[in-house]
């Protein structure tokens, strides 16, 4: 794992001829889906954009960053703009299915979640949802590296424009993650990784 984390980097130029297998892509999506989230709510969704036409439009809304069209696969993370009771209900229903518990036993848990989230305005809710999505992003990055697949996390895009291109109204685009295989010509793969020393990062008290 240590080697995989040292090997990965935010890929700037992909080899557009190299494609990820469907099995590997599923494994990455499952890793994102396995990330922990507050209350287990998973308040984000993924759009796996396969249409080349849409990817061309998204690139234009991403400061022309080439990974948007040249990576094998592109996933957009989206979050809800508002609290969706329906979303919380379906989460409760999923717990019932998976754990075989009575629905009524979850009422207190549901009230607790609704109580906390209803204190947030739309911008705060988007920020809270986004925090959860970033954990998923991390899991996707690590799984890709583990599989020897290159990736690029991206926030550098026009989020409102993405929403228009993808036809989103209730949901809001917040993050992009591309996957594929690096081009030999991507010189950034040879850059040394710049990170804090552990002493700079960690304080012992
Ligand atoms: C949330 C997030 C957003 C990022 N947005 C972009 C982006 O839009 N374009 C890009 O080329 N790199 C982007 N990066 C990559 C970072 O610049 C990169 O991870 C950082 O410089 C560390 O380098 P490394 O990942 O190659 O080790 C983003 C990274 C993260 C975590």
Coordinates of N, CA and C and ligand atoms in Angstrom, one line a residue:
X1 N 0.8 -1.2 0.0 CA 0.0 0.0 0.0 C 0.9 1.3 0.0
X2 N 2.0 1.2 0.8 CA 2.8 2.4 0.9 C 3.4 2.7 -0.5
X3 N 3.8 1.7 -1.3 CA 4.3 1.9 -2.6 C 3.2 2.5 -3.5
X4 N 2.0 2.0 -3.4 CA 0.9 2.4 -4.3 C 0.7 3.9 -4.0
X5 N 0.7 4.3 -2.7 CA 0.5 5.7 -2.4 C 1.6 6.6 -2.9
X6 N 2.8 6.1 -2.9 CA 3.9 6.9 -3.4 C 3.9 7.0 -5.0
X7 N 3.3 5.9 -5.6 CA 3.3 5.8 -7.0 C 2.2 6.8 -7.6
X8 N 1.1 6.9 -6.9 CA 0.0 7.7 -7.5 C 0.4 9.2 -7.5
X9 N -0.2 9.9 -8.4 CA -0.1 11.4 -8.5 C -1.2 11.9 -9.3
X10 N -1.5 13.1 -9.2 CA -2.6 13.7 -9.9 C -2.3 13.8 -11.4
X11 N -2.7 12.8 -12.1 CA -2.3 12.7 -13.5 C -2.8 13.8 -14.4
X12 N -1.8 14.4 -15.1 CA -2.2 15.6 -15.9 C -2.4 15.2 -17.4
X13 N -1.8 14.1 -17.8 CA -2.0 13.7 -19.2 C -2.1 12.2 -19.3
X14 N -3.3 11.8 -19.8 CA -3.6 10.4 -19.9 C -3.3 9.9 -21.3
X15 N -3.0 8.5 -21.4 CA -3.0 7.9 -22.7 C -4.4 7.5 -23.1
X16 N -5.0 8.3 -24.1 CA -6.4 8.1 -24.4 C -6.7 6.7 -25.0
X17 N -5.7 6.0 -25.4 CA -5.9 4.7 -26.0 C -6.1 3.5 -25.0
X18 N -5.7 3.8 -23.7 CA -5.7 2.8 -22.7 C -7.0 2.9 -21.9
X19 N -7.8 1.8 -21.8 CA -9.1 1.8 -21.1 C -9.0 0.9 -19.9
X20 N -9.7 1.3 -18.9 CA -9.9 0.5 -17.7 C -10.9 -0.6 -17.9
X21 N -10.6 -1.8 -17.3 CA -11.5 -2.9 -17.5 C -12.8 -2.6 -16.6
X22 N -13.9 -3.2 -17.1 CA -15.2 -3.0 -16.3 C -15.0 -3.5 -14.9
X23 N -14.3 -4.6 -14.7 CA -14.2 -5.1 -13.3 C -13.4 -4.2 -12.4
X24 N -12.4 -3.6 -13.0 CA -11.6 -2.6 -12.2 C -12.4 -1.4 -11.8
X25 N -13.2 -1.0 -12.8 CA -14.0 0.2 -12.6 C -15.1 0.0 -11.5
X26 N -15.6 -1.3 -11.6 CA -16.6 -1.6 -10.5 C -16.0 -1.6 -9.2
X27 N -14.7 -2.2 -9.1 CA -14.0 -2.2 -7.8 C -13.8 -0.8 -7.3
X28 N -13.5 0.1 -8.1 CA -13.3 1.5 -7.7 C -14.6 2.1 -7.2
X29 N -15.7 1.9 -7.9 CA -17.0 2.4 -7.5 C -17.4 1.8 -6.2
X30 N -17.1 0.5 -6.0 CA -17.5 -0.1 -4.7 C -16.6 0.4 -3.6
X31 N -15.4 0.8 -3.9 CA -14.5 1.4 -2.8 C -15.1 2.7 -2.4
X32 N -15.6 3.5 -3.4 CA -16.2 4.8 -3.0 C -17.4 4.6 -2.2
X33 N -18.2 3.6 -2.6 CA -19.5 3.3 -1.9 C -19.2 2.7 -0.5
X34 N -18.0 2.2 -0.2 CA -17.7 1.6 1.1 C -17.2 2.7 2.1
X35 N -17.0 3.9 1.6 CA -16.5 4.9 2.5 C -17.4 5.2 3.7
X36 N -16.9 5.5 4.8 CA -17.8 5.9 6.0 C -18.3 7.3 5.7
X37 N -19.6 7.5 6.2 CA -20.1 8.9 6.1 C -20.9 9.1 7.4
X38 N -21.1 10.4 7.8 CA -21.8 10.7 9.0 C -23.2 10.1 9.0
X39 N -23.6 9.4 10.1 CA -24.8 8.7 10.2 C -24.9 7.5 9.2
X40 N -23.9 7.4 8.3 CA -24.0 6.4 7.2 C -25.0 6.8 6.1
X41 N -25.2 8.1 6.1 CA -26.3 8.6 5.1 C -25.9 8.6 3.7
X42 N -24.6 8.6 3.4 CA -24.1 8.7 2.0 C -24.8 9.8 1.2
X43 N -24.7 11.0 1.6 CA -25.5 12.1 1.0 C -24.9 12.6 -0.3
X44 N -24.3 11.7 -1.1 CA -23.8 12.1 -2.4 C -24.1 11.0 -3.4
X45 N -24.0 11.4 -4.7 CA -24.2 10.4 -5.8 C -23.1 10.6 -6.8
X46 N -23.0 9.6 -7.6 CA -22.0 9.6 -8.7 C -22.6 9.6 -10.0
X47 N -22.1 10.4 -10.9 CA -22.5 10.2 -12.3 C -21.3 9.8 -13.1
X48 N -21.4 8.6 -13.7 CA -20.3 8.0 -14.5 C -20.6 8.5 -15.9
X49 N -19.9 9.5 -16.4 CA -20.2 10.1 -17.7 C -19.5 9.3 -18.8
X50 N -20.3 8.6 -19.6 CA -19.7 7.8 -20.7 C -19.8 8.5 -22.0
X51 N -20.7 9.4 -22.2 CA -20.9 10.0 -23.5 C -19.8 11.0 -23.8
X52 N -19.1 10.7 -25.0 CA -18.0 11.5 -25.4 C -18.5 13.0 -25.6
X53 N -19.7 13.1 -26.1 CA -20.2 14.5 -26.4 C -20.3 15.3 -25.0
X54 N -20.9 14.6 -24.0 CA -21.0 15.3 -22.7 C -19.6 15.6 -22.2
X55 N -18.6 14.7 -22.4 CA -17.3 14.9 -21.8 C -16.6 16.1 -22.5
X56 N -16.9 16.2 -23.8 CA -16.4 17.4 -24.5 C -16.9 18.7 -23.9
X57 N -18.2 18.7 -23.6 CA -18.8 19.9 -23.0 C -18.3 20.1 -21.6
X58 N -18.1 19.0 -20.9 CA -17.6 19.2 -19.5 C -16.1 19.7 -19.5
X59 N -15.3 19.3 -20.5 CA -14.0 19.8 -20.6 C -14.0 21.3 -20.8
X60 N -14.9 21.8 -21.6 CA -15.0 23.2 -21.9 C -15.3 24.0 -20.6
X61 N -16.0 23.3 -19.7 CA -16.4 23.9 -18.4 C -15.4 23.6 -17.3
X62 N -14.2 23.0 -17.7 CA -13.2 22.6 -16.7 C -11.8 23.3 -17.1
X63 N -11.9 24.5 -17.6 CA -10.7 25.2 -18.0 C -9.8 24.4 -18.9
X64 N -10.5 23.6 -19.8 CA -9.9 22.8 -20.8 C -8.9 21.8 -20.3
X65 N -9.2 21.3 -19.1 CA -8.2 20.2 -18.5 C -8.4 18.9 -19.3
X66 N -7.3 18.4 -19.9 CA -7.4 17.3 -20.8 C -7.9 16.0 -20.2
X67 N -7.6 15.7 -18.8 CA -8.1 14.5 -18.3 C -9.6 14.3 -18.5
X68 N -10.4 15.4 -18.6 CA -11.8 15.3 -18.7 C -12.3 14.5 -19.9
X69 N -11.5 14.7 -21.0 CA -11.9 13.9 -22.2 C -10.9 12.7 -22.4
X70 N -9.7 12.8 -21.9 CA -8.7 11.8 -22.3 C -8.5 10.6 -21.4
X71 N -9.0 10.8 -20.1 CA -9.0 9.6 -19.2 C -9.9 8.6 -19.7
X72 N -9.7 7.4 -19.2 CA -10.6 6.3 -19.6 C -12.0 6.5 -19.1
X73 N -12.1 6.9 -17.8 CA -13.4 7.1 -17.1 C -13.5 8.3 -16.3
X74 N -14.7 8.9 -16.3 CA -14.9 10.1 -15.5 C -16.1 10.0 -14.6
X75 N -15.9 10.4 -13.4 CA -17.1 10.3 -12.4 C -17.2 11.7 -11.8
X76 N -18.5 12.2 -11.8 CA -18.8 13.4 -11.1 C -19.5 13.1 -9.8
X77 N -19.0 13.7 -8.7 CA -19.7 13.5 -7.4 C -20.7 14.7 -7.3
X78 N -21.9 14.3 -7.0 CA -23.0 15.4 -6.7 C -23.6 15.2 -5.3
X79 N -24.1 16.4 -4.8 CA -24.7 16.3 -3.5 C -26.1 17.0 -3.6
X80 N -27.0 16.7 -2.7 CA -28.3 17.3 -2.7 C -28.2 18.8 -2.2
X81 N -29.0 19.6 -2.8 CA -29.0 21.0 -2.3 C -29.9 21.2 -1.1
X82 N -30.9 20.3 -0.9 CA -31.8 20.4 0.2 C -31.9 19.0 0.9
X83 N -32.4 19.1 2.1 CA -32.6 17.8 2.8 C -33.8 17.1 2.1
X84 N -33.5 15.9 1.8 CA -34.6 15.1 1.2 C -35.1 14.1 2.1
X85 N -36.3 14.3 2.7 CA -36.8 13.3 3.6 C -36.9 11.9 2.9
X86 N -37.1 12.0 1.6 CA -37.2 10.8 0.9 C -35.9 10.0 0.9
X87 N -34.8 10.8 0.9 CA -33.5 10.1 0.9 C -33.3 9.5 2.2
X88 N -33.7 10.2 3.3 CA -33.5 9.6 4.6 C -34.4 8.4 4.8
X89 N -35.6 8.5 4.3 CA -36.5 7.3 4.3 C -35.9 6.1 3.6
X90 N -35.4 6.4 2.4 CA -34.8 5.2 1.7 C -33.6 4.6 2.4
X91 N -32.9 5.5 3.1 CA -31.8 4.9 3.9 C -32.3 4.0 5.0
X92 N -33.4 4.5 5.7 CA -34.0 3.7 6.8 C -34.4 2.3 6.2
X93 N -35.0 2.4 5.0 CA -35.6 1.2 4.4 C -34.4 0.2 4.0
X94 N -33.3 0.8 3.6 CA -32.2 0.0 3.3 C -31.6 -0.7 4.6
X95 N -31.6 0.0 5.7 CA -31.2 -0.7 6.9 C -32.1 -1.8 7.3
X96 N -33.4 -1.6 7.1 CA -34.4 -2.7 7.4 C -34.1 -3.9 6.5
X97 N -33.8 -3.6 5.2 CA -33.6 -4.8 4.3 C -32.3 -5.5 4.7
X98 N -31.2 -4.7 4.9 CA -29.9 -5.4 5.1 C -29.8 -6.0 6.5
X99 N -30.3 -5.3 7.5 CA -30.2 -5.8 8.9 C -31.4 -6.6 9.4
X100 N -32.4 -6.6 8.6 CA -33.6 -7.3 9.0 C -34.2 -6.8 10.4
X101 N -34.2 -5.5 10.6 CA -34.8 -4.9 11.8 C -36.2 -4.3 11.5
X102 N -36.9 -4.1 12.6 CA -38.3 -3.5 12.4 C -38.1 -2.0 12.1
X103 N -38.9 -1.5 11.2 CA -38.9 -0.1 10.8 C -39.0 0.8 12.0
X104 N -39.9 0.5 12.9 CA -40.3 1.4 14.0 C -39.0 1.6 14.9
X105 N -38.2 0.6 14.9 CA -37.0 0.7 15.8 C -36.0 1.8 15.3
X106 N -36.2 2.3 14.1 CA -35.3 3.3 13.5 C -35.9 4.7 13.7
X107 N -37.1 4.8 14.2 CA -37.7 6.2 14.3 C -36.9 7.2 15.0
X108 N -36.3 6.8 16.2 CA -35.5 7.7 17.0 C -34.3 8.2 16.2
X109 N -33.6 7.2 15.5 CA -32.4 7.5 14.7 C -32.8 8.5 13.6
X110 N -33.9 8.2 13.0 CA -34.4 9.1 11.9 C -34.6 10.5 12.4
X111 N -35.3 10.6 13.5 CA -35.7 11.9 14.1 C -34.4 12.7 14.4
X112 N -33.4 12.0 14.9 CA -32.1 12.5 15.3 C -31.5 13.2 14.1
X113 N -31.4 12.4 13.0 CA -30.8 12.9 11.7 C -31.6 14.1 11.2
X114 N -32.9 14.0 11.1 CA -33.7 15.1 10.6 C -33.5 16.3 11.5
X115 N -33.4 16.1 12.8 CA -33.3 17.2 13.7 C -32.0 18.0 13.5
X116 N -30.9 17.3 13.3 CA -29.6 17.9 13.1 C -29.6 18.6 11.7
X117 N -30.0 17.9 10.7 CA -29.9 18.4 9.3 C -30.9 19.6 9.1
X118 N -32.0 19.6 9.8 CA -33.0 20.7 9.5 C -32.5 22.0 10.1
X119 N -31.4 22.0 10.9 CA -30.9 23.3 11.4 C -30.0 24.0 10.3
X120 N -29.6 23.2 9.2 CA -28.7 23.8 8.2 C -29.5 24.4 7.1
X121 N -28.9 25.6 6.6 CA -29.5 26.2 5.4 C -28.9 25.4 4.2
X122 N -29.4 25.8 3.0 CA -29.0 25.0 1.8 C -27.5 25.0 1.6
X123 N -26.8 26.2 1.8 CA -25.4 26.2 1.6 C -24.6 25.4 2.6
X124 N -25.1 25.4 3.9 CA -24.5 24.6 4.9 C -24.7 23.1 4.7
X125 N -25.9 22.8 4.1 CA -26.2 21.4 3.8 C -25.3 20.9 2.7
X126 N -25.1 21.7 1.7 CA -24.2 21.3 0.6 C -22.8 21.1 1.1
X127 N -22.4 22.0 2.0 CA -21.0 21.8 2.6 C -20.9 20.6 3.4
X128 N -21.9 20.3 4.2 CA -21.9 19.1 5.1 C -21.9 17.8 4.2
X129 N -22.8 17.8 3.1 CA -22.8 16.7 2.2 C -21.5 16.5 1.5
X130 N -20.9 17.7 1.1 CA -19.6 17.6 0.4 C -18.5 17.0 1.3
X131 N -18.5 17.3 2.6 CA -17.5 16.7 3.5 C -17.6 15.2 3.4
X132 N -18.8 14.6 3.3 CA -18.9 13.2 3.2 C -18.4 12.7 1.9
X133 N -18.7 13.5 0.8 CA -18.3 13.0 -0.5 C -16.8 13.0 -0.6
X134 N -16.1 13.9 0.1 CA -14.6 13.9 0.0 C -14.0 12.6 0.6
X135 N -14.7 12.0 1.5 CA -14.2 10.7 2.1 C -14.3 9.7 1.0
X136 N -15.4 9.7 0.2 CA -15.5 8.8 -0.9 C -14.4 9.0 -1.9
X137 N -14.2 10.3 -2.2 CA -13.1 10.6 -3.1 C -11.8 9.9 -2.7
X138 N -11.5 10.0 -1.4 CA -10.2 9.5 -0.9 C -10.2 7.9 -1.1
X139 N -11.3 7.3 -0.8 CA -11.4 5.8 -1.0 C -11.1 5.5 -2.5
X140 N -11.7 6.2 -3.4 CA -11.6 6.0 -4.8 C -10.1 6.1 -5.2
X141 N -9.5 7.2 -4.7 CA -8.1 7.4 -5.1 C -7.2 6.3 -4.6
X142 N -7.4 5.8 -3.4 CA -6.6 4.8 -2.8 C -6.8 3.5 -3.5
X143 N -8.1 3.1 -3.8 CA -8.4 1.9 -4.5 C -7.7 1.9 -5.9
X144 N -7.8 3.0 -6.6 CA -7.3 3.1 -7.9 C -5.8 2.9 -7.9
X145 N -5.1 3.5 -6.9 CA -3.6 3.3 -6.8 C -3.3 1.9 -6.5
X146 N -4.1 1.2 -5.6 CA -3.9 -0.2 -5.3 C -4.0 -1.1 -6.5
X147 N -4.9 -0.7 -7.5 CA -5.1 -1.5 -8.7 C -4.1 -1.1 -9.8
X148 N -3.2 -0.1 -9.5 CA -2.3 0.4 -10.5 C -2.9 1.2 -11.6
X149 N -4.0 1.9 -11.2 CA -4.7 2.8 -12.1 C -4.5 4.2 -11.7
X150 N -4.3 5.1 -12.7 CA -4.0 6.5 -12.5 C -5.3 7.2 -12.3
X151 N -5.2 8.4 -11.6 CA -6.4 9.1 -11.3 C -6.1 10.6 -11.1
X152 N -7.1 11.4 -11.2 CA -7.0 12.9 -11.0 C -8.2 13.4 -10.3
X153 N -8.1 13.9 -9.0 CA -9.2 14.5 -8.4 C -9.2 15.9 -8.9
X154 N -10.4 16.5 -9.1 CA -10.5 17.8 -9.7 C -11.7 18.6 -9.1
X155 N -11.3 19.8 -8.7 CA -12.3 20.8 -8.2 C -12.3 22.0 -9.2
X156 N -11.4 22.0 -10.1 CA -11.2 23.1 -11.0 C -12.2 23.0 -12.2
X157 N -13.4 23.3 -11.9 CA -14.4 23.3 -13.0 C -15.6 24.2 -12.5
X158 N -16.4 24.6 -13.5 CA -17.5 25.5 -13.2 C -18.7 24.6 -12.8
X159 N -19.0 24.7 -11.5 CA -20.0 23.7 -11.0 C -21.4 24.0 -11.5
X160 N -21.7 25.3 -11.6 CA -23.1 25.6 -12.1 C -23.2 25.1 -13.6
X161 N -22.1 25.3 -14.3 CA -22.2 24.9 -15.8 C -22.3 23.4 -15.9
X162 N -21.6 22.7 -15.0 CA -21.7 21.2 -14.9 C -23.1 20.8 -14.7
X163 N -23.8 21.5 -13.7 CA -25.2 21.1 -13.4 C -26.0 21.3 -14.7
X164 N -25.8 22.4 -15.4 CA -26.6 22.6 -16.6 C -26.3 21.5 -17.6
X165 N -25.1 21.2 -17.9 CA -24.7 20.2 -18.9 C -25.3 18.8 -18.5
X166 N -25.3 18.5 -17.2 CA -25.7 17.2 -16.8 C -27.2 17.2 -16.4
X167 N -27.9 18.3 -16.6 CA -29.3 18.4 -16.4 C -29.7 18.3 -14.9
X168 N -28.9 18.8 -14.0 CA -29.2 18.6 -12.6 C -29.9 19.9 -12.1
X169 N -30.9 19.6 -11.2 CA -31.6 20.7 -10.6 C -31.5 20.6 -9.0
X170 N -32.0 19.5 -8.5 CA -31.9 19.3 -7.1 C -30.5 18.9 -6.6
X171 N -29.7 18.3 -7.5 CA -28.4 17.9 -7.2 C -27.4 19.0 -7.7
X172 N -26.2 19.0 -7.1 CA -25.2 20.0 -7.4 C -23.8 19.3 -7.6
X173 N -23.1 19.5 -8.7 CA -21.8 18.9 -8.9 C -20.8 19.5 -8.0
X174 N -20.0 18.7 -7.4 CA -18.9 19.3 -6.5 C -17.5 18.8 -6.8
X175 N -17.4 17.6 -7.4 CA -16.1 17.0 -7.5 C -16.0 16.2 -8.8
X176 N -14.9 16.1 -9.4 CA -14.7 15.2 -10.5 C -13.5 14.3 -10.2
X177 N -13.6 13.0 -10.6 CA -12.5 12.1 -10.4 C -12.4 11.3 -11.8
X178 N -11.2 11.4 -12.3 CA -10.9 10.7 -13.6 C -10.0 9.5 -13.3
X179 N -10.1 8.5 -14.1 CA -9.3 7.3 -14.0 C -8.8 6.9 -15.4
X180 N -7.6 6.3 -15.4 CA -7.1 5.8 -16.6 C -5.6 5.4 -16.5
X181 N -4.9 5.6 -17.5 CA -3.5 5.3 -17.5 C -2.6 6.5 -18.0
X182 N -1.6 6.8 -17.3 CA -0.8 7.9 -17.6 C -0.1 7.8 -19.0
X183 N 0.1 9.0 -19.6 CA 0.8 9.0 -20.8 C 2.3 9.1 -20.5
X184 N 3.1 8.5 -21.3 CA 4.6 8.6 -21.1 C 5.0 10.0 -21.2
X185 N 4.2 10.9 -21.9 CA 4.6 12.3 -22.0 C 4.2 13.1 -20.8
X186 N 3.6 12.6 -19.8 CA 3.2 13.4 -18.7 C 4.4 13.5 -17.8
X187 N 5.1 14.7 -17.9 CA 6.3 14.9 -17.1 C 6.1 15.0 -15.6
X188 N 4.8 15.3 -15.2 CA 4.6 15.5 -13.8 C 4.7 14.1 -13.0
X189 N 4.7 13.0 -13.7 CA 4.9 11.7 -13.1 C 6.3 11.6 -12.5
X190 N 7.2 12.4 -13.0 CA 8.6 12.3 -12.5 C 8.9 13.3 -11.4
X191 N 7.9 14.2 -11.1 CA 8.1 15.2 -10.0 C 8.1 14.5 -8.6
X192 N 9.1 14.9 -7.8 CA 9.1 14.4 -6.4 C 7.8 14.9 -5.7
X193 N 7.3 14.0 -4.8 CA 6.1 14.4 -4.1 C 6.5 15.4 -3.0
X194 N 5.7 16.5 -2.9 CA 6.0 17.5 -1.9 C 4.9 17.3 -0.8
X195 N 5.4 16.9 0.4 CA 4.5 16.8 1.5 C 5.2 17.3 2.8
X196 N 4.5 17.6 3.8 CA 5.1 18.0 5.1 C 5.9 16.8 5.6
X197 N 6.8 17.1 6.5 CA 7.5 16.0 7.2 C 6.4 15.6 8.3
X198 N 6.6 14.5 8.9 CA 5.6 14.0 9.9 C 5.7 15.0 11.1
X199 N 6.9 15.5 11.4 CA 7.0 16.4 12.5 C 6.2 17.7 12.3
X200 N 6.2 18.1 11.0 CA 5.3 19.3 10.7 C 3.9 19.0 10.8
X201 N 3.5 17.8 10.5 CA 2.1 17.4 10.4 C 1.5 17.1 11.8
X202 N 2.4 16.4 12.6 CA 1.8 15.8 13.9 C 2.4 16.5 15.1
X203 N 1.6 16.9 16.0 CA 2.0 17.5 17.3 C 1.7 16.4 18.3
X204 N 2.7 16.2 19.2 CA 2.5 15.3 20.3 C 2.3 16.1 21.5
X205 N 1.2 15.8 22.3 CA 1.0 16.5 23.5 C 0.8 15.5 24.6
Ligands
LIG1 C1 -10.1 18.1 -3.9 C2 -9.0 18.2 -4.9 C3 -9.1 19.0 -6.0 C4 -8.1 19.1 -7.0 N1 -8.4 19.8 -8.2 C5 -7.5 19.6 -9.2 C6 -7.8 20.1 -10.5 O1 -8.8 20.7 -10.8 N2 -6.8 19.9 -11.5 C7 -5.7 19.3 -11.2 O2 -4.9 19.1 -12.2 N3 -5.4 18.8 -10.0 C8 -6.3 18.9 -9.0 N4 -6.0 18.4 -7.8 C9 -4.7 17.7 -7.6 C10 -3.8 18.4 -6.6 O3 -3.2 19.5 -7.2 C11 -2.7 17.3 -6.2 O4 -3.3 16.2 -5.6 C12 -1.7 17.9 -5.2 O5 -0.9 18.9 -5.8 C13 -0.7 16.9 -4.7 O6 -0.1 16.2 -5.7 P1 -0.2 14.7 -6.0 O7 -1.7 14.3 -5.9 O8 0.3 14.5 -7.4 O9 0.6 13.9 -5.0 C14 -7.0 18.4 -6.8 C15 -6.8 17.6 -5.6 C16 -7.8 17.5 -4.7 C17 -7.6 16.6 -3.5

